[in-house]
Coordinates of C-alpha atoms in Angstrom, one line a residue:
M1 CA -11.0 7.3 29.9
A2 CA -13.2 4.6 28.5
R3 CA -12.1 1.1 27.6
Y4 CA -14.0 0.3 24.5
G5 CA -15.1 -3.2 23.6
M6 CA -17.7 -4.9 21.4
V7 CA -20.1 -7.8 21.7
I8 CA -21.2 -9.6 18.5
D9 CA -24.3 -11.7 18.9
L10 CA -24.0 -14.6 16.5
R11 CA -27.6 -15.7 17.1
T12 CA -28.8 -12.6 15.2
C13 CA -26.2 -12.2 12.4
V14 CA -27.9 -12.9 9.0
G15 CA -24.7 -12.6 6.9
C16 CA -25.8 -9.6 5.0
Q17 CA -22.4 -7.9 5.0
A18 CA -23.9 -4.5 5.7
C19 CA -21.2 -4.1 8.4
S20 CA -18.4 -4.8 5.8
A21 CA -19.9 -2.3 3.3
A22 CA -20.4 0.4 5.9
C23 CA -16.8 -0.1 7.2
A24 CA -15.3 0.0 3.7
T25 CA -17.2 3.2 2.9
E26 CA -16.5 5.0 6.2
N27 CA -12.8 4.0 6.3
Q28 CA -11.9 4.1 2.6
T29 CA -10.8 0.5 2.6
P30 CA -10.2 -1.3 -0.7
Y31 CA -13.3 -2.5 -2.4
W32 CA -12.4 -6.1 -2.6
S33 CA -13.4 -8.3 0.3
D34 CA -10.0 -9.8 1.1
K35 CA -8.9 -6.3 2.3
W36 CA -11.9 -5.4 4.4
R37 CA -11.4 -4.5 8.0
T38 CA -14.6 -6.4 9.0
R39 CA -15.4 -9.7 7.3
V40 CA -18.3 -12.1 7.8
L41 CA -17.3 -15.7 7.6
D42 CA -19.9 -18.1 6.2
I43 CA -19.4 -21.4 8.1
E44 CA -21.3 -24.6 7.4
K45 CA -21.4 -27.2 10.2
G46 CA -22.6 -30.8 10.4
E47 CA -23.3 -33.5 7.9
Y48 CA -26.2 -33.9 5.6
P49 CA -29.1 -33.9 6.5
N50 CA -28.2 -32.3 9.8
T51 CA -26.4 -29.2 8.7
G52 CA -26.4 -25.6 9.7
R53 CA -25.0 -22.4 8.5
H54 CA -23.5 -19.8 10.8
F55 CA -22.2 -16.3 10.1
V56 CA -19.3 -15.0 12.1
P57 CA -18.3 -11.3 11.8
T58 CA -14.6 -10.8 12.4
I59 CA -12.6 -7.7 13.2
C60 CA -9.5 -6.7 15.1
M61 CA -10.0 -7.9 18.7
H62 CA -8.2 -4.8 20.2
C63 CA -6.5 -7.1 22.6
E64 CA -5.3 -6.2 26.1
E65 CA -2.2 -8.3 25.4
P66 CA -1.7 -7.9 21.6
A67 CA 1.0 -9.8 19.9
C68 CA 1.0 -7.2 17.1
L69 CA 2.0 -4.4 19.5
T70 CA 5.3 -5.8 20.8
I71 CA 6.5 -7.1 17.5
C72 CA 6.2 -3.9 15.5
P73 CA 9.8 -2.7 14.8
S74 CA 8.8 1.0 14.2
Q75 CA 6.2 1.2 17.0
A76 CA 3.7 2.2 14.4
T77 CA 1.2 -0.1 16.2
F78 CA 0.1 1.5 19.4
R79 CA -2.6 1.6 22.0
D80 CA -4.6 4.8 22.3
E81 CA -5.9 6.3 25.5
N82 CA -9.1 4.2 25.3
G83 CA -7.2 1.0 24.9
S84 CA -7.9 0.6 21.2
I85 CA -5.0 -0.8 19.1
L86 CA -4.2 1.5 16.1
V87 CA -1.6 1.9 13.4
N88 CA 0.3 5.1 12.6
Y89 CA 0.3 5.0 8.8
D90 CA 3.2 7.4 8.5
T91 CA 5.6 5.3 10.6
C92 CA 4.4 1.9 9.5
L93 CA 7.1 0.1 7.5
G94 CA 4.7 -2.3 5.9
C95 CA 7.0 -5.2 7.0
K96 CA 4.0 -7.5 7.9
A97 CA 5.5 -8.6 11.2
C98 CA 2.2 -7.6 12.9
M99 CA 0.2 -9.5 10.3
A100 CA 2.2 -12.7 11.1
A101 CA 1.8 -12.1 14.8
C102 CA -2.0 -11.6 14.8
P103 CA -3.7 -14.9 15.6
Y104 CA -7.0 -13.5 14.3
G105 CA -5.9 -12.6 10.8
A106 CA -7.3 -9.0 11.3
R107 CA -4.7 -7.1 9.3
Y108 CA -3.9 -6.6 5.7
V109 CA -1.5 -4.6 3.5
Y110 CA -2.9 -1.3 2.0
D111 CA -0.5 -1.5 -1.0
K112 CA 0.5 1.0 -3.6
N113 CA -2.4 0.0 -5.9
D114 CA -4.9 0.5 -3.1
V115 CA -3.3 4.0 -2.3
A116 CA -3.6 5.0 -6.0
K117 CA -7.2 3.8 -6.3
N118 CA -8.1 5.6 -3.1
R119 CA -6.6 8.9 -4.4
E120 CA -8.5 8.4 -7.6
I121 CA -11.8 8.0 -5.8
H122 CA -11.4 10.4 -2.9
G123 CA -8.8 12.9 -4.1
E124 CA -7.8 15.4 -1.4
L125 CA -10.1 13.6 1.1
S126 CA -8.0 10.4 0.9
Q127 CA -7.3 8.9 4.3
H128 CA -4.7 6.5 2.9
N129 CA -1.7 8.2 1.2
V130 CA 1.1 5.8 2.0
V131 CA 1.6 2.0 1.9
H132 CA 0.8 0.6 5.4
I133 CA -0.8 -2.2 7.3
D134 CA -4.5 -1.6 8.0
K135 CA -7.0 -2.9 10.4
C136 CA -10.2 -2.0 12.4
T137 CA -9.9 1.1 14.5
F138 CA -13.3 0.8 16.2
C139 CA -14.0 3.9 14.1
F140 CA -12.2 6.0 16.7
D141 CA -12.9 9.2 14.8
R142 CA -16.7 8.5 14.9
V143 CA -16.5 7.5 18.6
E144 CA -14.7 10.8 19.4
R145 CA -17.8 12.6 17.9
G146 CA -20.2 10.6 20.0
L147 CA -21.2 8.2 17.3
E148 CA -21.1 4.4 17.2
P149 CA -18.6 2.6 14.9
A150 CA -20.0 2.3 11.3
C151 CA -20.5 -1.5 11.5
V152 CA -22.6 -1.1 14.7
A153 CA -24.7 1.8 13.4
T154 CA -25.6 0.1 10.2
C155 CA -26.3 -3.5 11.3
P156 CA -30.0 -4.2 10.5
A157 CA -30.1 -7.1 13.0
H158 CA -28.4 -5.2 15.8
T159 CA -25.8 -7.9 16.1
R160 CA -23.1 -5.6 17.3
I161 CA -23.0 -3.8 20.6
F162 CA -20.3 -1.3 21.4
G163 CA -19.5 0.4 24.6
D164 CA -17.2 1.0 27.6
L165 CA -16.2 -2.2 29.3
D166 CA -15.3 -0.3 32.4
D167 CA -18.8 1.2 32.7
P168 CA -20.9 -1.4 34.7
N169 CA -24.1 0.2 33.3
S170 CA -23.1 -0.3 29.7
E171 CA -24.8 -3.1 27.8
V172 CA -21.4 -4.4 26.6
A173 CA -20.1 -4.6 30.2
K174 CA -23.2 -6.3 31.4
L175 CA -23.1 -9.0 28.7
V176 CA -19.4 -9.7 29.4
A177 CA -19.9 -9.7 33.2
S178 CA -22.8 -12.2 32.8
G179 CA -20.6 -14.7 31.1
I180 CA -22.9 -14.9 28.1
A181 CA -20.4 -13.1 25.9
K182 CA -17.1 -14.8 25.4
P183 CA -13.8 -14.0 23.6
L184 CA -12.6 -16.0 20.7
R185 CA -9.6 -18.2 21.5
P186 CA -9.1 -17.4 25.2
D187 CA -6.4 -20.0 25.1
L188 CA -4.1 -17.5 23.3
N189 CA -4.0 -15.2 26.3
T190 CA -4.3 -12.1 24.2
K191 CA -7.3 -10.9 26.2
P192 CA -9.5 -9.7 23.3
K193 CA -12.0 -6.8 23.8
V194 CA -14.3 -8.2 21.2
F195 CA -16.7 -10.9 22.6
Y196 CA -19.2 -13.2 21.0
I197 CA -22.5 -14.6 22.0
Y198 CA -22.9 -18.1 20.5

């Protein structure tokens, strides 16, 4: 099996939010930005006149040692065969324990209003029919069909690189092995599988 991961090159992100829009469309997430699976933070650094603006796309880190996995009382949060961290919507209690445990703020509540709106828009094709905690899935259903995650496929700046971390010939594995791509907050010891080039 593969062990999927992603590299996000902050040097190329233009903050266009195409990744967020593609993810929301592909995964039927709510249409308000506080409930998107992928968000682009707009960070200003420095003091006038020496300022700079940086865009930082954030998603679930699909950690090797995820705090969200062990704290889930119903085992709704689980690791799939490719190492991705997923949520079983039908067994999720919506208790928010995983949200509190996640140091990256990568989860949100798909509440009853979101479920109702989704049914109104998508009808029988609705992917979200019960209240649950939601997060990035690395678009596992697309990946199973040989496609890239929606955020990767749509990025006009090619900021996101997705692949098998265990395949030494994959671009993602090469960038991580070279040391140029680094995880966010390595001090947390969650061993994220999403890496950043600064």
